[in-house]
GROMACS .gro file of C-alpha atoms in nm:
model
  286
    1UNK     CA    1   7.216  12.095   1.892
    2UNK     CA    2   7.231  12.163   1.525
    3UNK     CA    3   7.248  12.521   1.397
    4UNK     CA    4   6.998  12.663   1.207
    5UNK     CA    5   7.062  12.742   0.854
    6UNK     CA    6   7.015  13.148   0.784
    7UNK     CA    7   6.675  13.197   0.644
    8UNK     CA    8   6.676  13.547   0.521
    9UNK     CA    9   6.251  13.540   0.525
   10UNK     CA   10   6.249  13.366   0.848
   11UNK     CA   11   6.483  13.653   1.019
   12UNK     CA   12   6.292  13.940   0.859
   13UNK     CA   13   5.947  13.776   1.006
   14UNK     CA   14   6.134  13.714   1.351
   15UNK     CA   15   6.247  14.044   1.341
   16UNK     CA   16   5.900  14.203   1.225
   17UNK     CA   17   5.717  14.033   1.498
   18UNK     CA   18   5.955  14.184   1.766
   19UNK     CA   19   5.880  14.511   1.621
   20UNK     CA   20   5.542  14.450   1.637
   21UNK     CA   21   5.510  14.372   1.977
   22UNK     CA   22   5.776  14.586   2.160
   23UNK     CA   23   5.549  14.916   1.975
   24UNK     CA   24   5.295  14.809   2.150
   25UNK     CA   25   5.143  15.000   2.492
   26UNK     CA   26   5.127  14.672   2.688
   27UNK     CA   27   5.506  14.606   2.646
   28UNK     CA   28   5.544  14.967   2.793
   29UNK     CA   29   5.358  14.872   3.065
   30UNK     CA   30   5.586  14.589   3.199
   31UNK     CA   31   5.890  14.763   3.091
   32UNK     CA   32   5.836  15.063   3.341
   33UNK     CA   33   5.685  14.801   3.632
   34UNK     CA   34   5.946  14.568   3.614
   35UNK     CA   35   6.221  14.842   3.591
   36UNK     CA   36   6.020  14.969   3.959
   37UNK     CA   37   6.008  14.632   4.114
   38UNK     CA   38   6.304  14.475   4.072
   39UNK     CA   39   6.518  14.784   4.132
   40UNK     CA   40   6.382  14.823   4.474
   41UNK     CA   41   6.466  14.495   4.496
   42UNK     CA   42   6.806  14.484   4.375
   43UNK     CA   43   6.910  14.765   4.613
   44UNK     CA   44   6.809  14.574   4.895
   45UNK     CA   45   7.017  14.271   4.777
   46UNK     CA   46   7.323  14.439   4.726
   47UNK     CA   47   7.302  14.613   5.074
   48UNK     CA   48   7.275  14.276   5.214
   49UNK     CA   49   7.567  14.121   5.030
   50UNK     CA   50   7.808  14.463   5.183
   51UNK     CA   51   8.053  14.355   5.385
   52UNK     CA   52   8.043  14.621   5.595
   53UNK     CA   53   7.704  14.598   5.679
   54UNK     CA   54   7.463  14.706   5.945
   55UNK     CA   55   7.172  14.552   6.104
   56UNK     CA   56   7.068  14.870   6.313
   57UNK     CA   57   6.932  14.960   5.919
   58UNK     CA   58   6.802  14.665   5.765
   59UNK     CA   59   6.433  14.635   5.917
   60UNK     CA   60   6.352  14.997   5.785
   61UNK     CA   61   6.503  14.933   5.451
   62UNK     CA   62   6.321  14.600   5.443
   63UNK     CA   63   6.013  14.799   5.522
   64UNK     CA   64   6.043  15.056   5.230
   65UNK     CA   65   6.157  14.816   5.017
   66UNK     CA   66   5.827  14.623   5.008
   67UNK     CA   67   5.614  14.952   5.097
   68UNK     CA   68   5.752  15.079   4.718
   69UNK     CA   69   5.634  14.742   4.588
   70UNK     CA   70   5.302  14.786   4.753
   71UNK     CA   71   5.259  15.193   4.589
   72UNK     CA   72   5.402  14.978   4.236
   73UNK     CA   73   5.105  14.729   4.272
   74UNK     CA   74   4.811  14.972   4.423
   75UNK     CA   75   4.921  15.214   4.098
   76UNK     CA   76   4.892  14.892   3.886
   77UNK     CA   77   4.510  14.872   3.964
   78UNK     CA   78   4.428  15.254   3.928
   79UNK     CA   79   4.270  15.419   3.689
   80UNK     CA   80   4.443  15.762   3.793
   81UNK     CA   81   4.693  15.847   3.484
   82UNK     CA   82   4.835  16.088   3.738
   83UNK     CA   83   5.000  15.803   3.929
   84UNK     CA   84   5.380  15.750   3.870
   85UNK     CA   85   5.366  15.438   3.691
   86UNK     CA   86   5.097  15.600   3.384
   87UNK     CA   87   5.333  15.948   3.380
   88UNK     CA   88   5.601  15.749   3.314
   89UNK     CA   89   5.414  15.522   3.050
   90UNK     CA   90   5.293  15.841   2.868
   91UNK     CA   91   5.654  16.037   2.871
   92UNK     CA   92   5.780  15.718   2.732
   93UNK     CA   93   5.514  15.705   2.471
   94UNK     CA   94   5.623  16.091   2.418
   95UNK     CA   95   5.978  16.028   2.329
   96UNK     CA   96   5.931  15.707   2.160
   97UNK     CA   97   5.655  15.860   1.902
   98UNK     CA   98   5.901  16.091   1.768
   99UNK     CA   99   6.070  15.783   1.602
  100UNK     CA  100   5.787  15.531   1.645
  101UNK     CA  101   5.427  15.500   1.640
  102UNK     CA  102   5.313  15.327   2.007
  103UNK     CA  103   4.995  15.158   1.890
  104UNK     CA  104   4.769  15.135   2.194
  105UNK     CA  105   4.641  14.777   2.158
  106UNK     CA  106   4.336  14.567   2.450
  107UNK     CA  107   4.626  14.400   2.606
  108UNK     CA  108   4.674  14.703   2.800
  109UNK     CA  109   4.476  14.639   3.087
  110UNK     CA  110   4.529  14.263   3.050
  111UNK     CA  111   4.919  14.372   3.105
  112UNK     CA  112   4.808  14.584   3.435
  113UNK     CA  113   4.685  14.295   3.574
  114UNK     CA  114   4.953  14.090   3.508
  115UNK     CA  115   5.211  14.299   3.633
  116UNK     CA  116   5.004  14.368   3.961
  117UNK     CA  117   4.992  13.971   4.008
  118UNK     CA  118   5.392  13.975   3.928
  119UNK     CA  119   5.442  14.260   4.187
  120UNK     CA  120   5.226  14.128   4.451
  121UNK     CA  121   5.360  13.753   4.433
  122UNK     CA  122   5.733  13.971   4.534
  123UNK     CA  123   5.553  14.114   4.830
  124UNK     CA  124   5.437  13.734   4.964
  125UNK     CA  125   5.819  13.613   4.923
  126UNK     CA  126   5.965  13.897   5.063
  127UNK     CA  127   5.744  13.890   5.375
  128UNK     CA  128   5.794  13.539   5.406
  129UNK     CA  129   6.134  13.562   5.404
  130UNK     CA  130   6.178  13.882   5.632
  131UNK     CA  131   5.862  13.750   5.852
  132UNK     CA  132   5.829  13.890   6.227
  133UNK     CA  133   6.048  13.623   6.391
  134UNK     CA  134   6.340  13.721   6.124
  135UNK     CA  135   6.325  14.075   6.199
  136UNK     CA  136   6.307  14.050   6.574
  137UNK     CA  137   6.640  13.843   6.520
  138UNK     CA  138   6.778  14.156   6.314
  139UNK     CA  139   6.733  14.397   6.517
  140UNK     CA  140   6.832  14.133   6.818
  141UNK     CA  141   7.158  14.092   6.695
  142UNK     CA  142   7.192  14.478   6.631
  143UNK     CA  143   7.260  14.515   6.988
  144UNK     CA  144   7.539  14.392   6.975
  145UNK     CA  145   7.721  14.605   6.677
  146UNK     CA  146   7.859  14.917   6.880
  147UNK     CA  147   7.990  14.909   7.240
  148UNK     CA  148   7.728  15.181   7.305
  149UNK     CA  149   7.432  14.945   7.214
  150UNK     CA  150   7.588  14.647   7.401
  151UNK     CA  151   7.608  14.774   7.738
  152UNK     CA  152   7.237  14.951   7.710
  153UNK     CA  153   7.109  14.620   7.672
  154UNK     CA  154   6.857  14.446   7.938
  155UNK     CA  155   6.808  14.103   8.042
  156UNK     CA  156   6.471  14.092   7.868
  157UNK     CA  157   6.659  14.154   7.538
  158UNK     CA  158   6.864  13.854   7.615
  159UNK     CA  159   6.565  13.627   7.715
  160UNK     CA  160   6.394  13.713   7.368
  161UNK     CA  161   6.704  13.625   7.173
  162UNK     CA  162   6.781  13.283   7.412
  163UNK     CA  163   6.432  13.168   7.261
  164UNK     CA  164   6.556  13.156   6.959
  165UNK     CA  165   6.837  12.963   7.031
  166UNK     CA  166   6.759  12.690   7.289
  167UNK     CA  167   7.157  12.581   7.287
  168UNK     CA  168   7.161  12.894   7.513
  169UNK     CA  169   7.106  12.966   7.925
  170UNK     CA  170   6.953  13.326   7.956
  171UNK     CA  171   7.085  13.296   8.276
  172UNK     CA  172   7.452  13.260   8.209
  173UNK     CA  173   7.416  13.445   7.873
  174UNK     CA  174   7.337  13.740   8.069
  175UNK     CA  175   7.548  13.708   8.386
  176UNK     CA  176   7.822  13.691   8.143
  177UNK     CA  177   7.714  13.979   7.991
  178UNK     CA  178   7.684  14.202   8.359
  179UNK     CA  179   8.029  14.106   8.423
  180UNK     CA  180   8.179  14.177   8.049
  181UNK     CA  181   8.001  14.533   8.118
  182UNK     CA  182   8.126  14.603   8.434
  183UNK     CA  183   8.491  14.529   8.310
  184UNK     CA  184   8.445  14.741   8.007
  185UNK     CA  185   8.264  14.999   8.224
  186UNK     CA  186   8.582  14.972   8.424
  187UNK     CA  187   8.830  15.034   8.171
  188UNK     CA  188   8.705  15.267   8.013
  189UNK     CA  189   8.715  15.481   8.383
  190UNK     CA  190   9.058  15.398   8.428
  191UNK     CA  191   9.136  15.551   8.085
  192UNK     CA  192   9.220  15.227   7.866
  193UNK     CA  193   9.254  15.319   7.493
  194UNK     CA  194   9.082  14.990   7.373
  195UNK     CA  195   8.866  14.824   7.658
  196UNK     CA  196   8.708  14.528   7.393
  197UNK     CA  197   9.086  14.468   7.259
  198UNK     CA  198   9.188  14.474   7.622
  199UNK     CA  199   8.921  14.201   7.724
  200UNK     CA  200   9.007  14.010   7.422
  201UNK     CA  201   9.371  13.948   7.481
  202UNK     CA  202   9.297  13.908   7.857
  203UNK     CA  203   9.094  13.598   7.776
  204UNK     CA  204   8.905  13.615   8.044
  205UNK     CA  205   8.638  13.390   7.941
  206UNK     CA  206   8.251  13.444   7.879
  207UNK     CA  207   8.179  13.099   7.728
  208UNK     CA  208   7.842  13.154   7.738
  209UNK     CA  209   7.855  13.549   7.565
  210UNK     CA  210   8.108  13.383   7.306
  211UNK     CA  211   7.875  13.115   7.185
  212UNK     CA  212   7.609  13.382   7.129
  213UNK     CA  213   7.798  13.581   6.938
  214UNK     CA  214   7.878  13.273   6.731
  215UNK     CA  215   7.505  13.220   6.704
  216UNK     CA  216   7.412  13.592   6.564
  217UNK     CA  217   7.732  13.572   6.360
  218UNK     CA  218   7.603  13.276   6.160
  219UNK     CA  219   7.188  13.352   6.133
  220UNK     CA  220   7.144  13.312   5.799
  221UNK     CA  221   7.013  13.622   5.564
  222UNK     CA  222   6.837  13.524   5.280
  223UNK     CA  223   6.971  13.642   4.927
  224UNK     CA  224   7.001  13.504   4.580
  225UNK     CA  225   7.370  13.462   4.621
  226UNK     CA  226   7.319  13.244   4.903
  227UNK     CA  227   7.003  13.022   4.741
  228UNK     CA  228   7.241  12.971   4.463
  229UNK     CA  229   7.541  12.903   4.669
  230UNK     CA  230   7.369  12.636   4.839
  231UNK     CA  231   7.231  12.530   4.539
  232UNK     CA  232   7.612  12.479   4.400
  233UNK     CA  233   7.704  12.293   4.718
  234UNK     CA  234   7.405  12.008   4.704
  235UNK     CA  235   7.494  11.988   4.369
  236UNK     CA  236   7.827  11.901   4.444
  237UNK     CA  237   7.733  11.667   4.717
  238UNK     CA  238   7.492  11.468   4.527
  239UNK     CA  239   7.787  11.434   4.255
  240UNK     CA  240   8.017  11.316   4.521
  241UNK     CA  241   7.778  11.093   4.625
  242UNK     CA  242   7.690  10.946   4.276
  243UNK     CA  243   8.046  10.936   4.179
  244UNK     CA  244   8.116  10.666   4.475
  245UNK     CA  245   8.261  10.319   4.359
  246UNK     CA  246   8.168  10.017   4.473
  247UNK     CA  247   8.517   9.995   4.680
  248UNK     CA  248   8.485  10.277   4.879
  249UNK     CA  249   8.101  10.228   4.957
  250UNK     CA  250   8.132   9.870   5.076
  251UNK     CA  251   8.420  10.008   5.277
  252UNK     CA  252   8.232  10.239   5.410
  253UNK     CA  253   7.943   9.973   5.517
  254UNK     CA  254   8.216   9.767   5.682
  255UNK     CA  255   8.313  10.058   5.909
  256UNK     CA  256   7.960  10.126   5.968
  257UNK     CA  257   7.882   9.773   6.087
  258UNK     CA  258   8.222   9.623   6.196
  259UNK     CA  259   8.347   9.861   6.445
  260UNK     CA  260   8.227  10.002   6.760
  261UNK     CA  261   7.996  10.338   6.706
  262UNK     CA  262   8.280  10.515   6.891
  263UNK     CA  263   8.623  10.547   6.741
  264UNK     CA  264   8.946  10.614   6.860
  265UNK     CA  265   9.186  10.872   6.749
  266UNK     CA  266   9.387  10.648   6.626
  267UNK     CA  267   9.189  10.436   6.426
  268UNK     CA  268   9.052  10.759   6.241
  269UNK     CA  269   9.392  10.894   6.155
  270UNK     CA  270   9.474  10.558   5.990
  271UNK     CA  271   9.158  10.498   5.815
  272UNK     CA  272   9.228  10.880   5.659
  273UNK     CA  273   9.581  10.812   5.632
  274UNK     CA  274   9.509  10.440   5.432
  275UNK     CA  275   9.201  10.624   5.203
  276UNK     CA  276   9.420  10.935   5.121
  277UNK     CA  277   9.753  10.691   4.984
  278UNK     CA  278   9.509  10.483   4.825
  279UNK     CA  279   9.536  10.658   4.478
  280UNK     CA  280   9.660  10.958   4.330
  281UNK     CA  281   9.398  11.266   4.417
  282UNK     CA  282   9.376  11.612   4.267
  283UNK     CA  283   9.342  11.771   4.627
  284UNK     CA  284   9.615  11.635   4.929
  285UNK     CA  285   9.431  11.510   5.185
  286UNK     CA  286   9.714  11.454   5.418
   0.00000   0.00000   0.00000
């Protein structure tokens, strides 16, 4: 791309026409909504992204997050100048008149209405992506965050999360469950310290409990960091994929068609051990 030769007239009509625009009331307008919405927003990402955090509070901070966005969008249509949204215009226009002139130009309610269609179109994604299934998962899985929740928990809690998981038997998910209880229960009468590190290094079992708590551990919560993190990864896949060479794809076809559907052990290690000493690689594969 070539750069663009300094125009002195050019810059001062660039610059003028910025001017012009940012004194105007509409650009107030969806400076103060947007500086609403997506702060509600961003608080409610960057308590999902905590390590440390807890499910017990999500579904009511989901549920104030877009009730804010629903007072930002209702204001957006009112005529009241009382509403938060217009006092905050007008102070705005107060302390920016003492160095500017705000010209109050038609767009205004033009920019209303466009930052009520903005506001509202948040409000569809976030309920479609915290919908009624995903926060009956939530507060599911919250059950399980404290001892004290996990042994107050009945078998039609563990019925409503087995649904969701049809890997699962309710039935041995929560016989495991009665017995893990009763040992903790246990324990904790006979004075142990640390009843779950006690179970733990027992290794007594509970298949069935352990692959549900592998389940809750890995439900997917949807963020921005994790949209573009998968975003990354296909990426890299479909380079991988593009970057194959005609070698390694008809060897690939030969394995696919040549050999039984079921492999040995010992045929995998030497197909990895023949493609890794192939040729010199940034990353060791063996």
């Amino acid at each position: 791309m070539s750069k663009r030769k300094n125009n002195p007239i050019l810059d001062m009509l660039l610059a003028g026409g910025i001017l012009l625009e940012i004194t105007q009331s509409s650009f107030l307008i969806t400076l103060v909504v947007l500086d609403e919405a997506l702060g509600a927003v961003n608080n409610l990402s960057k308590v999902l992204q905590k390590e440390n955090l807890q499910l017990s509070s999500l579904p009511v901070l989901i549920s104030s997050s877009i009730g804010h966005l629903k007072n930002i969008s209702d204001q957006c249509s009112s005529i009241d100048e009382n509403n938060s949204i217009h006092t905050c215009i007008n102070t705005l226009k107060k302390y920016v008149c003492s160095s500017r002139q705000i010209v109050e130009n038609e767009n205004k309610m033009k920019s209303l209405k466009a930052a009520k269609q903005f506001v509202d179109t948040m409000i569809e994604q976030m309920q479609l992506r915290f919908n009624e299934k995903s926060l009956e998962i939530i507060k599911l899985s919250a059950l399980f965050e404290s001892f004290e929740s996990l042994i107050k928990i009945v078998e039609e809690d563990i019925l409503k999360i087995c649904l969701y998981f049809p890997s699962l038997e309710p039935t041995n998910v929560w016989i495991d469950l009665n017995s893990f209880k009763y040992v903790a229960n246990s324990l904790i009468e006979e004075n142990v310290k640390n009843p779950l590190s006690y179970i733990y290094k027992a290794n007594i079992g509970y298949a069935n409990l352990k692959k549900l708590a592998e389940c809750l551990m890995c439900v997917p919560v949807s963020t921005a960091t994790a949209e573009r993190s998968f975003s990354t990864m296909n990426r890299i896949m479909n380079k991988i994929r593009n970057r194959m060479g005609q070698e390694t794809l008809q060897s690939c076809m030969k394995i696919s068609t040549e050999v039984p559907s079921e492999l040995d052990e010992d045929t995998v290690n030497e197909v990895i051990y023949l493609y890794a000493r192939q040729k010199q690689r940034r990353i060791r594969l063996i």
